[in-house]
């Protein structure tokens, strides 16, 4: 069975790409960022290649590369592009596992009528929810879990990112009825070796194999 996993999060900038790099490294997976908004500096695909030590052939090309680091619907409009939702089909990886990263949180618009979460629902793939551990995470995480469930999207579990906050982590998983997959601590520096080590200590590869 080919493992194909969607990595999403409660917000933008919470560590989805860093986690996805660790996961792609651990699983020997391909990585796909369907829509990249913002091309200045490193793209998410480049970060995953560097931090996860993921070879070029395993980084699948983005379907849309948009210039401005704003919501895809707005970034597309700025570039004079319209995102063709039907074209966002999951690529064939020739049998390799695949880690797919969305953009920002779940309810990010891709055009005037479609949210990223709608595309996740169409793909029928399990989703990992990345959540920060700091204050405010219980609300954001529970809202995200509820939105996923409402659309019958399988929630593989929650990945926490940041310093340990056991009570928040417990509350989210218990009230949300979701599995705690582990917690990636704050890394300093964020390097390939530090990520690999932290990932191995925090996560059980079997939780991502099904
Ligand atoms: N575990 C961590 N330890 C230290 N820094 C981290 C960790 N995870 C993420 N960061 C840093 O936080 C910033 C945002 O992380 P990242 O790019 O992974 O977020 P994201 O959720 O993928 O954002 P986007 O919505 O833009 O795709 C980066 O500078 C990254 O290096
Ligand atoms: Mg990212």
PDB file of C-alpha atoms and ligand atoms in Angstrom:
ATOM      1  CA  UNK A   1       0.000   0.000   0.000  1.00  0.00           C
ATOM      2  CA  UNK A   2       1.480   3.377  -0.988  1.00  0.00           C
ATOM      3  CA  UNK A   3       1.508   5.828   1.899  1.00  0.00           C
ATOM      4  CA  UNK A   4       0.300   9.233   0.870  1.00  0.00           C
ATOM      5  CA  UNK A   5      -0.093  11.775   3.649  1.00  0.00           C
ATOM      6  CA  UNK A   6      -1.262  15.371   3.671  1.00  0.00           C
ATOM      7  CA  UNK A   7       0.540  17.657   6.120  1.00  0.00           C
ATOM      8  CA  UNK A   8      -1.585  20.588   7.141  1.00  0.00           C
ATOM      9  CA  UNK A   9      -1.614  22.901  10.107  1.00  0.00           C
ATOM     10  CA  UNK A  10      -3.593  25.221  12.283  1.00  0.00           C
ATOM     11  CA  UNK A  11      -1.889  28.263  10.788  1.00  0.00           C
ATOM     12  CA  UNK A  12       0.861  29.512   8.555  1.00  0.00           C
ATOM     13  CA  UNK A  13       4.460  29.491   9.750  1.00  0.00           C
ATOM     14  CA  UNK A  14       4.001  26.867  12.439  1.00  0.00           C
ATOM     15  CA  UNK A  15       6.514  24.314  11.175  1.00  0.00           C
ATOM     16  CA  UNK A  16       4.708  22.184   8.574  1.00  0.00           C
ATOM     17  CA  UNK A  17       7.660  22.303   6.196  1.00  0.00           C
ATOM     18  CA  UNK A  18      10.189  21.382   8.881  1.00  0.00           C
ATOM     19  CA  UNK A  19       8.011  18.454   9.993  1.00  0.00           C
ATOM     20  CA  UNK A  20       7.380  17.403   6.370  1.00  0.00           C
ATOM     21  CA  UNK A  21      11.149  17.391   5.761  1.00  0.00           C
ATOM     22  CA  UNK A  22      11.687  15.108   8.753  1.00  0.00           C
ATOM     23  CA  UNK A  23       8.857  12.832   7.659  1.00  0.00           C
ATOM     24  CA  UNK A  24       9.988  12.619   4.018  1.00  0.00           C
ATOM     25  CA  UNK A  25      13.487  11.804   5.232  1.00  0.00           C
ATOM     26  CA  UNK A  26      12.263   9.113   7.635  1.00  0.00           C
ATOM     27  CA  UNK A  27       9.918   7.466   5.131  1.00  0.00           C
ATOM     28  CA  UNK A  28      12.158   7.875   2.081  1.00  0.00           C
ATOM     29  CA  UNK A  29       9.159   9.675   0.640  1.00  0.00           C
ATOM     30  CA  UNK A  30       8.585  12.077  -2.210  1.00  0.00           C
ATOM     31  CA  UNK A  31       7.471  15.599  -1.290  1.00  0.00           C
ATOM     32  CA  UNK A  32       4.918  17.718  -3.121  1.00  0.00           C
ATOM     33  CA  UNK A  33       3.909  21.319  -2.489  1.00  0.00           C
ATOM     34  CA  UNK A  34       1.091  21.801  -4.983  1.00  0.00           C
ATOM     35  CA  UNK A  35       0.916  25.582  -4.606  1.00  0.00           C
ATOM     36  CA  UNK A  36       3.886  27.700  -3.586  1.00  0.00           C
ATOM     37  CA  UNK A  37       2.984  31.314  -2.791  1.00  0.00           C
ATOM     38  CA  UNK A  38       6.118  33.398  -2.487  1.00  0.00           C
ATOM     39  CA  UNK A  39       9.290  32.809  -4.455  1.00  0.00           C
ATOM     40  CA  UNK A  40      11.747  35.039  -2.656  1.00  0.00           C
ATOM     41  CA  UNK A  41      14.293  33.148  -0.568  1.00  0.00           C
ATOM     42  CA  UNK A  42      13.914  29.397  -0.245  1.00  0.00           C
ATOM     43  CA  UNK A  43      10.686  27.746  -1.358  1.00  0.00           C
ATOM     44  CA  UNK A  44       9.192  25.007   0.818  1.00  0.00           C
ATOM     45  CA  UNK A  45      10.442  22.409  -1.688  1.00  0.00           C
ATOM     46  CA  UNK A  46      13.976  23.765  -1.359  1.00  0.00           C
ATOM     47  CA  UNK A  47      13.750  23.704   2.453  1.00  0.00           C
ATOM     48  CA  UNK A  48      12.604  20.076   2.371  1.00  0.00           C
ATOM     49  CA  UNK A  49      15.426  19.139  -0.013  1.00  0.00           C
ATOM     50  CA  UNK A  50      17.976  20.780   2.281  1.00  0.00           C
ATOM     51  CA  UNK A  51      16.621  19.880   5.732  1.00  0.00           C
ATOM     52  CA  UNK A  52      15.348  16.420   4.863  1.00  0.00           C
ATOM     53  CA  UNK A  53      18.266  15.536   2.594  1.00  0.00           C
ATOM     54  CA  UNK A  54      15.606  14.711   0.001  1.00  0.00           C
ATOM     55  CA  UNK A  55      17.082  14.115  -3.456  1.00  0.00           C
ATOM     56  CA  UNK A  56      15.892  16.131  -6.476  1.00  0.00           C
ATOM     57  CA  UNK A  57      13.970  13.230  -8.013  1.00  0.00           C
ATOM     58  CA  UNK A  58      11.897  12.939  -4.837  1.00  0.00           C
ATOM     59  CA  UNK A  59      10.854  16.600  -4.885  1.00  0.00           C
ATOM     60  CA  UNK A  60       7.891  16.765  -7.239  1.00  0.00           C
ATOM     61  CA  UNK A  61       7.408  20.041  -9.118  1.00  0.00           C
ATOM     62  CA  UNK A  62       4.852  22.474  -7.771  1.00  0.00           C
ATOM     63  CA  UNK A  63       1.716  22.823  -9.892  1.00  0.00           C
ATOM     64  CA  UNK A  64       1.636  26.566  -9.225  1.00  0.00           C
ATOM     65  CA  UNK A  65       4.558  28.811  -8.361  1.00  0.00           C
ATOM     66  CA  UNK A  66       3.120  32.176  -7.407  1.00  0.00           C
ATOM     67  CA  UNK A  67       5.218  35.234  -6.762  1.00  0.00           C
ATOM     68  CA  UNK A  68       3.724  36.875  -3.682  1.00  0.00           C
ATOM     69  CA  UNK A  69       3.661  35.335  -0.168  1.00  0.00           C
ATOM     70  CA  UNK A  70      -0.064  35.790   0.443  1.00  0.00           C
ATOM     71  CA  UNK A  71      -3.108  33.498   0.234  1.00  0.00           C
ATOM     72  CA  UNK A  72      -3.037  31.443  -3.014  1.00  0.00           C
ATOM     73  CA  UNK A  73      -6.218  33.056  -4.377  1.00  0.00           C
ATOM     74  CA  UNK A  74      -4.719  36.512  -3.989  1.00  0.00           C
ATOM     75  CA  UNK A  75      -1.245  35.524  -5.080  1.00  0.00           C
ATOM     76  CA  UNK A  76      -2.718  33.952  -8.237  1.00  0.00           C
ATOM     77  CA  UNK A  77      -4.735  37.094  -8.947  1.00  0.00           C
ATOM     78  CA  UNK A  78      -1.617  39.255  -8.578  1.00  0.00           C
ATOM     79  CA  UNK A  79       0.194  37.046 -11.120  1.00  0.00           C
ATOM     80  CA  UNK A  80      -2.832  37.053 -13.445  1.00  0.00           C
ATOM     81  CA  UNK A  81      -3.243  33.285 -13.059  1.00  0.00           C
ATOM     82  CA  UNK A  82      -6.326  31.328 -12.096  1.00  0.00           C
ATOM     83  CA  UNK A  83      -5.819  28.120 -10.154  1.00  0.00           C
ATOM     84  CA  UNK A  84      -7.420  25.213 -12.001  1.00  0.00           C
ATOM     85  CA  UNK A  85      -8.696  23.081  -9.126  1.00  0.00           C
ATOM     86  CA  UNK A  86      -9.175  20.043 -11.386  1.00  0.00           C
ATOM     87  CA  UNK A  87      -5.472  20.104 -12.204  1.00  0.00           C
ATOM     88  CA  UNK A  88      -4.521  19.526  -8.562  1.00  0.00           C
ATOM     89  CA  UNK A  89      -4.475  15.756  -8.883  1.00  0.00           C
ATOM     90  CA  UNK A  90      -2.090  13.755  -6.710  1.00  0.00           C
ATOM     91  CA  UNK A  91       0.979  12.839  -8.787  1.00  0.00           C
ATOM     92  CA  UNK A  92       2.128   9.295  -9.372  1.00  0.00           C
ATOM     93  CA  UNK A  93       5.251   8.505  -7.357  1.00  0.00           C
ATOM     94  CA  UNK A  94       5.988   5.117  -8.870  1.00  0.00           C
ATOM     95  CA  UNK A  95       5.313   3.338  -5.590  1.00  0.00           C
ATOM     96  CA  UNK A  96       7.181   5.680  -3.252  1.00  0.00           C
ATOM     97  CA  UNK A  97       5.418   7.208  -0.235  1.00  0.00           C
ATOM     98  CA  UNK A  98       4.342  10.798  -0.694  1.00  0.00           C
ATOM     99  CA  UNK A  99       4.182  13.741   1.707  1.00  0.00           C
ATOM    100  CA  UNK A 100       1.982  16.585   0.474  1.00  0.00           C
ATOM    101  CA  UNK A 101       2.067  20.006   2.123  1.00  0.00           C
ATOM    102  CA  UNK A 102      -0.805  22.465   1.850  1.00  0.00           C
ATOM    103  CA  UNK A 103      -0.416  26.200   2.337  1.00  0.00           C
ATOM    104  CA  UNK A 104      -1.171  28.000   5.579  1.00  0.00           C
ATOM    105  CA  UNK A 105      -4.142  26.514   7.416  1.00  0.00           C
ATOM    106  CA  UNK A 106      -7.165  24.565   6.217  1.00  0.00           C
ATOM    107  CA  UNK A 107      -9.521  27.307   5.115  1.00  0.00           C
ATOM    108  CA  UNK A 108      -7.155  29.053   2.777  1.00  0.00           C
ATOM    109  CA  UNK A 109      -8.907  30.082  -0.457  1.00  0.00           C
ATOM    110  CA  UNK A 110      -7.545  28.840  -3.774  1.00  0.00           C
ATOM    111  CA  UNK A 111     -10.085  30.727  -5.835  1.00  0.00           C
ATOM    112  CA  UNK A 112     -13.337  32.537  -5.160  1.00  0.00           C
ATOM    113  CA  UNK A 113     -15.203  29.319  -4.255  1.00  0.00           C
ATOM    114  CA  UNK A 114     -12.697  26.676  -3.185  1.00  0.00           C
ATOM    115  CA  UNK A 115     -10.778  26.262   0.057  1.00  0.00           C
ATOM    116  CA  UNK A 116      -7.689  24.058   0.429  1.00  0.00           C
ATOM    117  CA  UNK A 117      -9.670  21.804   2.772  1.00  0.00           C
ATOM    118  CA  UNK A 118     -12.117  21.080  -0.099  1.00  0.00           C
ATOM    119  CA  UNK A 119      -9.228  19.761  -2.179  1.00  0.00           C
ATOM    120  CA  UNK A 120      -8.021  17.602   0.731  1.00  0.00           C
ATOM    121  CA  UNK A 121     -11.521  16.121   0.914  1.00  0.00           C
ATOM    122  CA  UNK A 122     -11.449  15.321  -2.811  1.00  0.00           C
ATOM    123  CA  UNK A 123      -8.106  13.549  -2.474  1.00  0.00           C
ATOM    124  CA  UNK A 124      -9.455  11.210   0.226  1.00  0.00           C
ATOM    125  CA  UNK A 125      -6.028  11.017   1.884  1.00  0.00           C
ATOM    126  CA  UNK A 126      -5.279  10.981   5.624  1.00  0.00           C
ATOM    127  CA  UNK A 127      -4.228  14.286   7.109  1.00  0.00           C
ATOM    128  CA  UNK A 128      -1.672  15.107   9.784  1.00  0.00           C
ATOM    129  CA  UNK A 129      -2.524  18.296  11.651  1.00  0.00           C
ATOM    130  CA  UNK A 130       0.498  20.297  12.807  1.00  0.00           C
ATOM    131  CA  UNK A 131      -0.249  22.437  15.819  1.00  0.00           C
ATOM    132  CA  UNK A 132       1.929  24.735  17.865  1.00  0.00           C
ATOM    133  CA  UNK A 133       2.056  24.163  21.607  1.00  0.00           C
ATOM    134  CA  UNK A 134       1.909  27.810  22.705  1.00  0.00           C
ATOM    135  CA  UNK A 135      -1.113  29.667  24.055  1.00  0.00           C
ATOM    136  CA  UNK A 136      -4.131  29.689  21.733  1.00  0.00           C
ATOM    137  CA  UNK A 137      -3.426  26.301  20.243  1.00  0.00           C
ATOM    138  CA  UNK A 138      -6.393  24.520  21.862  1.00  0.00           C
ATOM    139  CA  UNK A 139      -8.915  26.694  20.080  1.00  0.00           C
ATOM    140  CA  UNK A 140      -7.134  26.613  16.702  1.00  0.00           C
ATOM    141  CA  UNK A 141      -6.541  22.882  16.866  1.00  0.00           C
ATOM    142  CA  UNK A 142     -10.069  21.920  17.903  1.00  0.00           C
ATOM    143  CA  UNK A 143     -11.577  24.140  15.204  1.00  0.00           C
ATOM    144  CA  UNK A 144      -9.299  22.523  12.625  1.00  0.00           C
ATOM    145  CA  UNK A 145     -10.160  18.984  13.767  1.00  0.00           C
ATOM    146  CA  UNK A 146     -13.879  19.807  13.661  1.00  0.00           C
ATOM    147  CA  UNK A 147     -13.593  21.201  10.127  1.00  0.00           C
ATOM    148  CA  UNK A 148     -11.758  18.080   8.948  1.00  0.00           C
ATOM    149  CA  UNK A 149     -14.280  15.718  10.531  1.00  0.00           C
ATOM    150  CA  UNK A 150     -17.206  17.653   9.085  1.00  0.00           C
ATOM    151  CA  UNK A 151     -15.835  16.865   5.636  1.00  0.00           C
ATOM    152  CA  UNK A 152     -15.123  13.215   6.480  1.00  0.00           C
ATOM    153  CA  UNK A 153     -11.387  13.723   6.133  1.00  0.00           C
ATOM    154  CA  UNK A 154      -9.374  11.125   8.007  1.00  0.00           C
ATOM    155  CA  UNK A 155      -7.316  12.718  10.776  1.00  0.00           C
ATOM    156  CA  UNK A 156      -4.230  10.565  11.220  1.00  0.00           C
ATOM    157  CA  UNK A 157      -3.339  12.581  14.291  1.00  0.00           C
ATOM    158  CA  UNK A 158      -1.861  15.755  15.680  1.00  0.00           C
ATOM    159  CA  UNK A 159       1.808  16.681  15.531  1.00  0.00           C
ATOM    160  CA  UNK A 160       2.824  19.286  18.071  1.00  0.00           C
ATOM    161  CA  UNK A 161       5.620  21.710  17.374  1.00  0.00           C
ATOM    162  CA  UNK A 162       7.370  23.710  20.072  1.00  0.00           C
ATOM    163  CA  UNK A 163       8.086  23.491  23.777  1.00  0.00           C
ATOM    164  CA  UNK A 164       6.237  20.913  25.860  1.00  0.00           C
ATOM    165  CA  UNK A 165       2.769  21.959  27.087  1.00  0.00           C
ATOM    166  CA  UNK A 166       1.329  18.631  28.234  1.00  0.00           C
ATOM    167  CA  UNK A 167      -2.042  20.000  29.339  1.00  0.00           C
ATOM    168  CA  UNK A 168      -2.733  21.712  25.997  1.00  0.00           C
ATOM    169  CA  UNK A 169      -1.621  18.620  24.109  1.00  0.00           C
ATOM    170  CA  UNK A 170      -3.821  16.389  26.272  1.00  0.00           C
ATOM    171  CA  UNK A 171      -6.854  18.664  25.952  1.00  0.00           C
ATOM    172  CA  UNK A 172      -6.599  18.829  22.153  1.00  0.00           C
ATOM    173  CA  UNK A 173      -6.249  15.090  21.705  1.00  0.00           C
ATOM    174  CA  UNK A 174      -8.873  14.159  24.264  1.00  0.00           C
ATOM    175  CA  UNK A 175     -11.554  16.713  23.361  1.00  0.00           C
ATOM    176  CA  UNK A 176     -10.784  16.418  19.643  1.00  0.00           C
ATOM    177  CA  UNK A 177     -10.706  12.608  19.790  1.00  0.00           C
ATOM    178  CA  UNK A 178      -7.453  12.655  17.854  1.00  0.00           C
ATOM    179  CA  UNK A 179      -4.264  10.721  18.231  1.00  0.00           C
ATOM    180  CA  UNK A 180      -1.138  12.468  19.509  1.00  0.00           C
ATOM    181  CA  UNK A 181       1.577  11.526  17.036  1.00  0.00           C
ATOM    182  CA  UNK A 182       4.379  13.273  18.888  1.00  0.00           C
ATOM    183  CA  UNK A 183       6.037  16.613  19.409  1.00  0.00           C
ATOM    184  CA  UNK A 184       8.888  18.165  17.486  1.00  0.00           C
ATOM    185  CA  UNK A 185      10.745  20.375  19.947  1.00  0.00           C
ATOM    186  CA  UNK A 186      12.220  23.775  19.195  1.00  0.00           C
ATOM    187  CA  UNK A 187      15.452  23.070  17.309  1.00  0.00           C
ATOM    188  CA  UNK A 188      18.447  25.325  17.503  1.00  0.00           C
ATOM    189  CA  UNK A 189      19.883  25.341  14.947  1.00  0.00           C
ATOM    190  CA  UNK A 190      17.349  23.899  12.514  1.00  0.00           C
ATOM    191  CA  UNK A 191      19.732  21.580  10.689  1.00  0.00           C
ATOM    192  CA  UNK A 192      19.369  18.280   8.891  1.00  0.00           C
ATOM    193  CA  UNK A 193      21.150  16.330  11.636  1.00  0.00           C
ATOM    194  CA  UNK A 194      19.218  18.009  14.463  1.00  0.00           C
ATOM    195  CA  UNK A 195      15.927  17.378  12.670  1.00  0.00           C
ATOM    196  CA  UNK A 196      16.734  13.744  11.953  1.00  0.00           C
ATOM    197  CA  UNK A 197      17.685  13.140  15.571  1.00  0.00           C
ATOM    198  CA  UNK A 198      14.650  14.963  17.000  1.00  0.00           C
ATOM    199  CA  UNK A 199      12.322  13.237  14.561  1.00  0.00           C
ATOM    200  CA  UNK A 200      13.607   9.782  15.478  1.00  0.00           C
ATOM    201  CA  UNK A 201      13.151  10.551  19.180  1.00  0.00           C
ATOM    202  CA  UNK A 202       9.666  12.053  18.810  1.00  0.00           C
ATOM    203  CA  UNK A 203       7.841   9.930  16.235  1.00  0.00           C
ATOM    204  CA  UNK A 204       7.081   6.316  15.533  1.00  0.00           C
ATOM    205  CA  UNK A 205       7.459   5.631  11.785  1.00  0.00           C
ATOM    206  CA  UNK A 206       4.757   2.962  12.072  1.00  0.00           C
ATOM    207  CA  UNK A 207       2.212   5.701  12.843  1.00  0.00           C
ATOM    208  CA  UNK A 208       2.719   6.996   9.317  1.00  0.00           C
ATOM    209  CA  UNK A 209       2.638   3.586   7.621  1.00  0.00           C
ATOM    210  CA  UNK A 210      -0.699   2.052   6.798  1.00  0.00           C
TER     211      UNK A 210
HETATM  212  N1  LIG B   1      10.882  22.624  15.407  1.00  0.00           N
HETATM  213  C1  LIG B   1      11.355  23.821  15.058  1.00  0.00           C
HETATM  214  N2  LIG B   1      12.388  24.378  15.736  1.00  0.00           N
HETATM  215  C2  LIG B   1      12.870  25.593  15.400  1.00  0.00           C
HETATM  216  N3  LIG B   1      12.395  26.330  14.395  1.00  0.00           N
HETATM  217  C3  LIG B   1      11.370  25.831  13.675  1.00  0.00           C
HETATM  218  C4  LIG B   1      10.804  24.561  13.967  1.00  0.00           C
HETATM  219  N4  LIG B   1       9.786  24.344  13.096  1.00  0.00           N
HETATM  220  C5  LIG B   1       9.729  25.430  12.310  1.00  0.00           C
HETATM  221  N5  LIG B   1      10.678  26.319  12.637  1.00  0.00           N
HETATM  222  C6  LIG B   1      10.947  27.605  11.991  1.00  0.00           C
HETATM  223  O1  LIG B   1       9.725  28.346  11.919  1.00  0.00           O
HETATM  224  C7  LIG B   1       9.615  28.980  10.656  1.00  0.00           C
HETATM  225  C8  LIG B   1       8.339  28.490   9.966  1.00  0.00           C
HETATM  226  O2  LIG B   1       8.444  27.093   9.773  1.00  0.00           O
HETATM  227  P1  LIG B   1       7.849  26.385   8.467  1.00  0.00           P
HETATM  228  O3  LIG B   1       8.346  27.056   7.221  1.00  0.00           O
HETATM  229  O4  LIG B   1       8.132  24.927   8.600  1.00  0.00           O
HETATM  230  O5  LIG B   1       6.298  26.715   8.642  1.00  0.00           O
HETATM  231  P2  LIG B   1       5.071  26.318   7.692  1.00  0.00           P
HETATM  232  O6  LIG B   1       3.967  25.934   8.587  1.00  0.00           O
HETATM  233  O7  LIG B   1       5.528  25.333   6.696  1.00  0.00           O
HETATM  234  O8  LIG B   1       4.733  27.702   6.955  1.00  0.00           O
HETATM  235  P3  LIG B   1       3.898  27.928   5.578  1.00  0.00           P
HETATM  236  O9  LIG B   1       2.470  28.076   5.968  1.00  0.00           O
HETATM  237  O10 LIG B   1       4.501  29.210   5.068  1.00  0.00           O
HETATM  238  O11 LIG B   1       4.153  26.783   4.656  1.00  0.00           O
HETATM  239  C9  LIG B   1      10.886  28.656   9.868  1.00  0.00           C
HETATM  240  O12 LIG B   1      11.799  29.697  10.028  1.00  0.00           O
HETATM  241  C10 LIG B   1      11.392  27.393  10.537  1.00  0.00           C
HETATM  242  O13 LIG B   1      12.792  27.232  10.439  1.00  0.00           O
HETATM  243 MG1  LIG B   2       5.529  25.441   4.629  1.00  0.00          MG
END
